[in-house]
Tab-separated table of N, CA and C and ligand atoms in Angstrom:
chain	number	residue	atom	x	y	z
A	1	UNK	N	-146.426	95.090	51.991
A	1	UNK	CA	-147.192	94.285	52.943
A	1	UNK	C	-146.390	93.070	53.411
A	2	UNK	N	-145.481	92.462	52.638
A	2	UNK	CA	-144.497	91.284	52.634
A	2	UNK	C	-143.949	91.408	53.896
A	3	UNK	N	-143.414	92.992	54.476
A	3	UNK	CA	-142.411	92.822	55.822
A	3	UNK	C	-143.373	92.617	57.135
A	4	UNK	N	-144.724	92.391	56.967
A	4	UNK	CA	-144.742	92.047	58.368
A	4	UNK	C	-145.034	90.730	58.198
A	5	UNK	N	-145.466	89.794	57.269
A	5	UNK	CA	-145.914	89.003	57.098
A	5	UNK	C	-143.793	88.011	57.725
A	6	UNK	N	-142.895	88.783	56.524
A	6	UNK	CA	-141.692	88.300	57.100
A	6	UNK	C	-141.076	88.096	58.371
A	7	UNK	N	-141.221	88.986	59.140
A	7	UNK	CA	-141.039	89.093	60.458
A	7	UNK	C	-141.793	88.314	61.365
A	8	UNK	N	-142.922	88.152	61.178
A	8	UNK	CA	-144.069	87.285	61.841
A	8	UNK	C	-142.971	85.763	61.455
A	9	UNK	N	-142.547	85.107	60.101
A	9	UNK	CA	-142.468	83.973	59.437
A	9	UNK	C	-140.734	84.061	60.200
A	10	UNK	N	-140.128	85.297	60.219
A	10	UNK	CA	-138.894	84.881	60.746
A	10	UNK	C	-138.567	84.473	62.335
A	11	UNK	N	-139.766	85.341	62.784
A	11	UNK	CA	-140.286	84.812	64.122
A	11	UNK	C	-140.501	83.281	64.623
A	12	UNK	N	-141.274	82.925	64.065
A	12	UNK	CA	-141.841	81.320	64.385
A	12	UNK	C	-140.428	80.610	63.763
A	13	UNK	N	-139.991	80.722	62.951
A	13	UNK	CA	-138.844	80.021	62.300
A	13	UNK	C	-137.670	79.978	63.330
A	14	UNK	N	-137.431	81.370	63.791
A	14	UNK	CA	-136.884	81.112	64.767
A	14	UNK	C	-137.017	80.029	66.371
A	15	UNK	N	-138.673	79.827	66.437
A	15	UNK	CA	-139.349	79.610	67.528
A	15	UNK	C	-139.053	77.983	67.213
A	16	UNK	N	-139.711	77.492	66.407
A	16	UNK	CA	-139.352	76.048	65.637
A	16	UNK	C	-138.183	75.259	65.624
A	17	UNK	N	-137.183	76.128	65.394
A	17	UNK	CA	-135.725	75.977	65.219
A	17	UNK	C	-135.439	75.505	66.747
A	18	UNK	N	-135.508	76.125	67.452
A	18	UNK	CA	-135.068	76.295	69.157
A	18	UNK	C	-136.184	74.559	69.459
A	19	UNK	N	-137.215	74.640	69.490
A	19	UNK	CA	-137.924	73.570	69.350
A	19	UNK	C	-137.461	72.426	68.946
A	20	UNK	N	-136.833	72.645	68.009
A	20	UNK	CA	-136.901	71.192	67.147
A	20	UNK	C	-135.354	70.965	67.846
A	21	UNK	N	-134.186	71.877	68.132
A	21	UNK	CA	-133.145	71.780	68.721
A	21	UNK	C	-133.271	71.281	70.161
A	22	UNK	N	-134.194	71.206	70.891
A	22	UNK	CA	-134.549	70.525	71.980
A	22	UNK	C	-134.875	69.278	72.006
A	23	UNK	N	-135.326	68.680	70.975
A	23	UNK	CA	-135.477	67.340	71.048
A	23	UNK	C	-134.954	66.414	69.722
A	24	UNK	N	-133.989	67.218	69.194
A	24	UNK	CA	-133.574	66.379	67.777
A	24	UNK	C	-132.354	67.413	67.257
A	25	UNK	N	-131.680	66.764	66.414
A	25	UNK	CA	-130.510	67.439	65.406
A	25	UNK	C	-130.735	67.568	63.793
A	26	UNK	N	-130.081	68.326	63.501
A	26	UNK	CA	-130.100	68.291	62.263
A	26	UNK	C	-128.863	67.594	61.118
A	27	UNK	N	-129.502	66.883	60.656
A	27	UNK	CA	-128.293	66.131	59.939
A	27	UNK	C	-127.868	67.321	58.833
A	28	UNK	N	-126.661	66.160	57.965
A	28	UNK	CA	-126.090	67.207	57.047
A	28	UNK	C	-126.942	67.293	56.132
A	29	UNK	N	-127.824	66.929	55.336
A	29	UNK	CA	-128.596	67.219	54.290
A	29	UNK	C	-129.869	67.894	54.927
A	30	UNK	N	-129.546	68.728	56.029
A	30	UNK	CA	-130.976	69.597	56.390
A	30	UNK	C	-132.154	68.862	57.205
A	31	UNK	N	-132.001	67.492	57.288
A	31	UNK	CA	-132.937	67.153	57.783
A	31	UNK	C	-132.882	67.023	59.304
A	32	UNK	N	-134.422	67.204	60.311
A	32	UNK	CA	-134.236	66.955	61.250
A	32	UNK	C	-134.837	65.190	61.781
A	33	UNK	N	-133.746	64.948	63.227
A	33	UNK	CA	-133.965	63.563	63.594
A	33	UNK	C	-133.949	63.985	64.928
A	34	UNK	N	-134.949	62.948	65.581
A	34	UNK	CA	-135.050	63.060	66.927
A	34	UNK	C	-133.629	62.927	67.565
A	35	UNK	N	-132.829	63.153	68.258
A	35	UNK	CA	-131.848	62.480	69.339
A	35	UNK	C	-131.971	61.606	69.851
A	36	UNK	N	-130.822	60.296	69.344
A	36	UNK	CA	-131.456	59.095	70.179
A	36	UNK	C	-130.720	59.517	71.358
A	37	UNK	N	-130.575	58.557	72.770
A	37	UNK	CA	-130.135	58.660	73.642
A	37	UNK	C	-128.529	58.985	73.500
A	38	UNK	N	-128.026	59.722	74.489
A	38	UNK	CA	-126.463	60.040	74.298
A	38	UNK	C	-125.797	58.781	74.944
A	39	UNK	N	-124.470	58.406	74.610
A	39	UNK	CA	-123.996	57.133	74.722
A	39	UNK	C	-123.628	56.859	76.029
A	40	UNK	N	-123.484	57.849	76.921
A	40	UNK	CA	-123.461	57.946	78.410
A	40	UNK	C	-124.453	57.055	79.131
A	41	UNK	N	-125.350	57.208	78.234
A	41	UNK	CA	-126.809	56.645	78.924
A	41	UNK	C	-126.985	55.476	78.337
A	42	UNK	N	-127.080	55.311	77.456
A	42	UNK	CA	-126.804	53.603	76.786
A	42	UNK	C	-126.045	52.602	77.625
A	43	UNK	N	-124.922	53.120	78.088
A	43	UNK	CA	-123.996	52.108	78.709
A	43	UNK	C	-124.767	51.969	80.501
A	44	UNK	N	-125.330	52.469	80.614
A	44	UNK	CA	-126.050	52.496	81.846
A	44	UNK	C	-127.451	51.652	82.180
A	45	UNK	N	-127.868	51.350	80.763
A	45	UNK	CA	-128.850	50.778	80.612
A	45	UNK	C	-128.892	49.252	81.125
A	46	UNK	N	-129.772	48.738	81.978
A	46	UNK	CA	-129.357	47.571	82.445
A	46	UNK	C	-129.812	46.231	82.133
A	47	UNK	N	-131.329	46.777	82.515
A	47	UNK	CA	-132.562	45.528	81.637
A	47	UNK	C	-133.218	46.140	80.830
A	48	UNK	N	-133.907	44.847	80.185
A	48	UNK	CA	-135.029	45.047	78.790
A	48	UNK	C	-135.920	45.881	79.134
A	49	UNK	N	-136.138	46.469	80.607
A	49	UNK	CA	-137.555	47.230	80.715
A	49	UNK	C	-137.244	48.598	80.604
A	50	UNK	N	-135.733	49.017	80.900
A	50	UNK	CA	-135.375	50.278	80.773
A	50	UNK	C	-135.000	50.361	79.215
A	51	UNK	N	-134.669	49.797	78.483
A	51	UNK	CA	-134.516	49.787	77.058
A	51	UNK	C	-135.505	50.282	76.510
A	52	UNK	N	-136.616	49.844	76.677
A	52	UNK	CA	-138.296	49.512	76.279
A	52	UNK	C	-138.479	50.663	76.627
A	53	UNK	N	-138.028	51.401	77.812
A	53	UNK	CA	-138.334	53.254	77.784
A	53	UNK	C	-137.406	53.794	77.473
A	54	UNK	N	-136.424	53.745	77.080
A	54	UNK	CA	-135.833	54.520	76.627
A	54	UNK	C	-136.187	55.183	74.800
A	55	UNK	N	-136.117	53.838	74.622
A	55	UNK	CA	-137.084	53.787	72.827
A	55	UNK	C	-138.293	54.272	72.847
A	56	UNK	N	-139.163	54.332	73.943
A	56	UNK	CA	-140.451	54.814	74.200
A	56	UNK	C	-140.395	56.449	73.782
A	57	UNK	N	-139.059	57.042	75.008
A	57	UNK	CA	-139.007	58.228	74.979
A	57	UNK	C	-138.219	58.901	73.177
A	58	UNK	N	-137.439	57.833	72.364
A	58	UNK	CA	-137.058	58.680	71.114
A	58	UNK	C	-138.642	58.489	70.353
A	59	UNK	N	-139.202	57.573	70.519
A	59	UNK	CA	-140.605	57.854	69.967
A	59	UNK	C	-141.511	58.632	70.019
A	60	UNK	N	-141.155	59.333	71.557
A	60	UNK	CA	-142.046	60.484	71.609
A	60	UNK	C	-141.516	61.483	70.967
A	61	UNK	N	-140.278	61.765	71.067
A	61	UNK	CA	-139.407	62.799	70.457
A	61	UNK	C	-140.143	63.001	68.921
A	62	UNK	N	-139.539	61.707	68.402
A	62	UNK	CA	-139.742	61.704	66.632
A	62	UNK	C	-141.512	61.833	66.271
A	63	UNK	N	-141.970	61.594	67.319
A	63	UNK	CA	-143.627	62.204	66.776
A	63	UNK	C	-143.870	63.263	67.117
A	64	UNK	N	-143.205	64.167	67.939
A	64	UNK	CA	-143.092	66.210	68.304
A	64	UNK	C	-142.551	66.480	66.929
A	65	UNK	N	-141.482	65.696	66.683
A	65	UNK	CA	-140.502	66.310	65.718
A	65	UNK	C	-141.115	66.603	64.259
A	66	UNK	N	-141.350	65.400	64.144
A	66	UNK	CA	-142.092	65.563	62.530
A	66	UNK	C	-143.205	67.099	62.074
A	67	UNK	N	-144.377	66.789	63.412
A	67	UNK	CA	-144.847	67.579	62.784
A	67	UNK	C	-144.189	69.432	62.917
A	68	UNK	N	-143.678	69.915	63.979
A	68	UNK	CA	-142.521	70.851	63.694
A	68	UNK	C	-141.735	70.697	62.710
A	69	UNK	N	-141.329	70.303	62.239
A	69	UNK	CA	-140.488	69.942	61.300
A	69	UNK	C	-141.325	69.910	59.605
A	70	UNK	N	-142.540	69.580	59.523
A	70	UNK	CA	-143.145	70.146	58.523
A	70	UNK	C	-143.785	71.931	58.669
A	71	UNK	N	-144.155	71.895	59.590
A	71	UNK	CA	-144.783	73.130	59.842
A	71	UNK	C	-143.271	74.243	59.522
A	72	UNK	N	-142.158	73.772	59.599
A	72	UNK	CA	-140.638	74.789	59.815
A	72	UNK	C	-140.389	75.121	57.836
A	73	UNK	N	-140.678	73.543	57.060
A	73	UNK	CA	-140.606	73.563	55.653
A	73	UNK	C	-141.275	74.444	55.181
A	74	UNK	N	-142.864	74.646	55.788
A	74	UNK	CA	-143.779	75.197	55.367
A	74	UNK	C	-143.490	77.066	55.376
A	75	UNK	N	-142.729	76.910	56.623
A	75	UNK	CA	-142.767	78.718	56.857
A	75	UNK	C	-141.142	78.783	56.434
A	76	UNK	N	-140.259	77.951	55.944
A	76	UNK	CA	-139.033	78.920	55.072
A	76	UNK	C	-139.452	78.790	53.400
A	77	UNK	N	-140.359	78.118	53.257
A	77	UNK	CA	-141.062	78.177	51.842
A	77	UNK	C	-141.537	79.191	51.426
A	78	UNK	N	-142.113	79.612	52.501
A	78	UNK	CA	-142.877	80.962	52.838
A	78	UNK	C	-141.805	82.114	52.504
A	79	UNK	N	-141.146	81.973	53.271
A	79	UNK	CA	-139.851	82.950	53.113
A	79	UNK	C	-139.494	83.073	52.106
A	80	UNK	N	-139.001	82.456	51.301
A	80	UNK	CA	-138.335	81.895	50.049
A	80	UNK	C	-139.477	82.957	48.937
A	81	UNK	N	-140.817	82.609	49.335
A	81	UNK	CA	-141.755	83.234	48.027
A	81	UNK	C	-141.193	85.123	48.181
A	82	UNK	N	-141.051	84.834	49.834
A	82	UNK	CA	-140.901	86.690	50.070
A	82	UNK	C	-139.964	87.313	49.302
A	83	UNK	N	-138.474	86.207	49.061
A	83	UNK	CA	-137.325	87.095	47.812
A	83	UNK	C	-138.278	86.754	47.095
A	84	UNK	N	-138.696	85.801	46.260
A	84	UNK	CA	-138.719	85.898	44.432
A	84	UNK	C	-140.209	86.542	44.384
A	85	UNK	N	-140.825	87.128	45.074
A	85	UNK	CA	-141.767	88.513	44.974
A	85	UNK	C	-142.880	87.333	44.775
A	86	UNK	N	-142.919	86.330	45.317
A	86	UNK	CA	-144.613	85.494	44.938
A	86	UNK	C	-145.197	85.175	46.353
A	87	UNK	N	-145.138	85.532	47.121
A	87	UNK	CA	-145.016	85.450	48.738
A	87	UNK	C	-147.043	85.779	48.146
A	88	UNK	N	-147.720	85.124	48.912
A	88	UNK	CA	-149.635	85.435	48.970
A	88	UNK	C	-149.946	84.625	48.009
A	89	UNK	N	-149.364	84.023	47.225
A	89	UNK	CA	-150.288	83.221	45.707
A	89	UNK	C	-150.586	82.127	46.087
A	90	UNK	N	-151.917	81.798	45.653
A	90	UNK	CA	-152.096	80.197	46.149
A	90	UNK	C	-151.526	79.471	45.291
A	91	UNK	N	-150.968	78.712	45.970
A	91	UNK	CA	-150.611	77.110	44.915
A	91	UNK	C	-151.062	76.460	43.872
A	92	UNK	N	-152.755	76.999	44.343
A	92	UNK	CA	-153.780	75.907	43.364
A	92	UNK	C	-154.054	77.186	42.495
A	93	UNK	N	-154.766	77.820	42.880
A	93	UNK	CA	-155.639	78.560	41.725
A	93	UNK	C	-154.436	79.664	41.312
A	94	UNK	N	-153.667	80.246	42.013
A	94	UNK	CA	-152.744	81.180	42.195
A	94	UNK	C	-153.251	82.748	41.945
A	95	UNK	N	-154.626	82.733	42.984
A	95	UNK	CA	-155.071	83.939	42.998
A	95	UNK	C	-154.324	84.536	44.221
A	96	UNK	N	-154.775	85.667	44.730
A	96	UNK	CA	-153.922	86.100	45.929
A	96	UNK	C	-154.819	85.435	47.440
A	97	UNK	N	-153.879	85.192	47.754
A	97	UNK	CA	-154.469	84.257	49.924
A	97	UNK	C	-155.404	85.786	50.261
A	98	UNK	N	-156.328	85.190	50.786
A	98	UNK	CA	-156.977	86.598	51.509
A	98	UNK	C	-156.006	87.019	52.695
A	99	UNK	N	-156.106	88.300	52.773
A	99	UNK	CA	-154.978	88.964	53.964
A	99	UNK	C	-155.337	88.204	55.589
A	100	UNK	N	-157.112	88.320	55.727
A	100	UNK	CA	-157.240	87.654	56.876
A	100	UNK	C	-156.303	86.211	57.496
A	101	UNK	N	-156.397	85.125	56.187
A	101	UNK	CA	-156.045	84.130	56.330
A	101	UNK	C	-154.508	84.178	56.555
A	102	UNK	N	-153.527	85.305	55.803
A	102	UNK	CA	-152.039	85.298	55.464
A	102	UNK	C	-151.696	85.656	57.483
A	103	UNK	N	-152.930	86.429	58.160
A	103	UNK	CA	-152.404	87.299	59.527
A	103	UNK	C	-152.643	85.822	60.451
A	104	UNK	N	-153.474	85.198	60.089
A	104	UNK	CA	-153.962	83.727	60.937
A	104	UNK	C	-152.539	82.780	61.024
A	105	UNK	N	-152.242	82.684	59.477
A	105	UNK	CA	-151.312	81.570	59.112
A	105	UNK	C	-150.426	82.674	58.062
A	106	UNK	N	-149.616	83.090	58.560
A	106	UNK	CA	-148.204	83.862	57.599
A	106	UNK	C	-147.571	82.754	56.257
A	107	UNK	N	-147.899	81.369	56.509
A	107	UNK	CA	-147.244	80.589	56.052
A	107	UNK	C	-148.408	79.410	54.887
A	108	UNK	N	-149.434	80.351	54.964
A	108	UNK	CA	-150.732	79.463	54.191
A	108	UNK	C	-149.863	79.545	52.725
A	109	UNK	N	-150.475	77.979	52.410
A	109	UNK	CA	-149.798	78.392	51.251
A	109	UNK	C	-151.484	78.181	49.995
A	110	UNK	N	-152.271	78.615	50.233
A	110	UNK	CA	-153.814	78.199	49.640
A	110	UNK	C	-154.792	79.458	49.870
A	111	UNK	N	-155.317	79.882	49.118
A	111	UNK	CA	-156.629	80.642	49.967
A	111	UNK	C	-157.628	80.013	50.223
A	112	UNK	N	-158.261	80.731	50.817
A	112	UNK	CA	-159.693	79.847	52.173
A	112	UNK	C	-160.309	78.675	50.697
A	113	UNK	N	-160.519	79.316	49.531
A	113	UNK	CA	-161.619	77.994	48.858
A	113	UNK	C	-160.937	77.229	48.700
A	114	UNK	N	-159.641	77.128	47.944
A	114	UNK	CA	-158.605	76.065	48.044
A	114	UNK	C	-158.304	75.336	48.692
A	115	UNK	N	-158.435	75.690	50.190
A	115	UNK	CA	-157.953	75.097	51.133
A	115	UNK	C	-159.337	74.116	51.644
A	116	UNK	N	-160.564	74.680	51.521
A	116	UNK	CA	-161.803	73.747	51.635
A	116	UNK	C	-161.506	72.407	50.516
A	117	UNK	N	-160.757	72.933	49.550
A	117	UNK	CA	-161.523	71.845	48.512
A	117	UNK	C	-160.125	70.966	49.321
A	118	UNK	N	-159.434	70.983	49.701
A	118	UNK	CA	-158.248	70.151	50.309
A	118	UNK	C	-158.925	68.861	50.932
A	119	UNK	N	-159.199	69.685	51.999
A	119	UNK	CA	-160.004	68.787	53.323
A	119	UNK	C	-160.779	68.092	52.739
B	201	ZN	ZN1	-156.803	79.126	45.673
């Protein structure tokens, strides 16, 4: 049952990746950061009001980014359970995710009661 659930998870991972490469880099320890402005554009900058948007716009960046960027942890975690054969176990109780919930979210890492008692 694992390979479609994989394919679905290598899918979006892929989708995320391209995403998060549009508005940010990845440093060397894996992490992603928005792109500040390229230095082309810095030197062009003239007054305080274009500054003030320019910082506006890495702010928008770094608030897309984050949450992609958790949602990307979440589904190679996912992946990760698919080698060591634990791919469906919830976290909490570590019964098996109902299948409905695994086709919704490939990357749940809770089943439905678990995930109530969260919220
Ligand atoms: Zn549970």
């Amino acid at each position: 049952m694992s390979n479609i659930y994989k394919t679905k998870l290598e899918e979006e991972k892929k989708l995320l990746e391209d995403e998060l490469a549009s508005i940010g880099q990845v440093d060397k320890t894996g992490d992603w950061k928005a792109t500040p402005e390229d230095e082309t554009n810095i030197q062009e900058v003239q007054d305080e009001a274009d500054m003030a948007e320019r910082s506006e716009d890495f702010e928008e960046r770094s608030s897309k980014l984050d949450p992609l960027e958790d949602r990307l942890n979440d589904v190679k975690k996912a992946l990760e359970k698919i080698e060591n054969n634990n791919y469906g176990d919830c976290e909490i109780c570590k019964e098996k995710i109902e299948e409905d919930r695994l086709e919704v979210n490939p990357a749940a890492k809770t089943c439905k009661g678990c995930m109530e008692k969260i919220i």
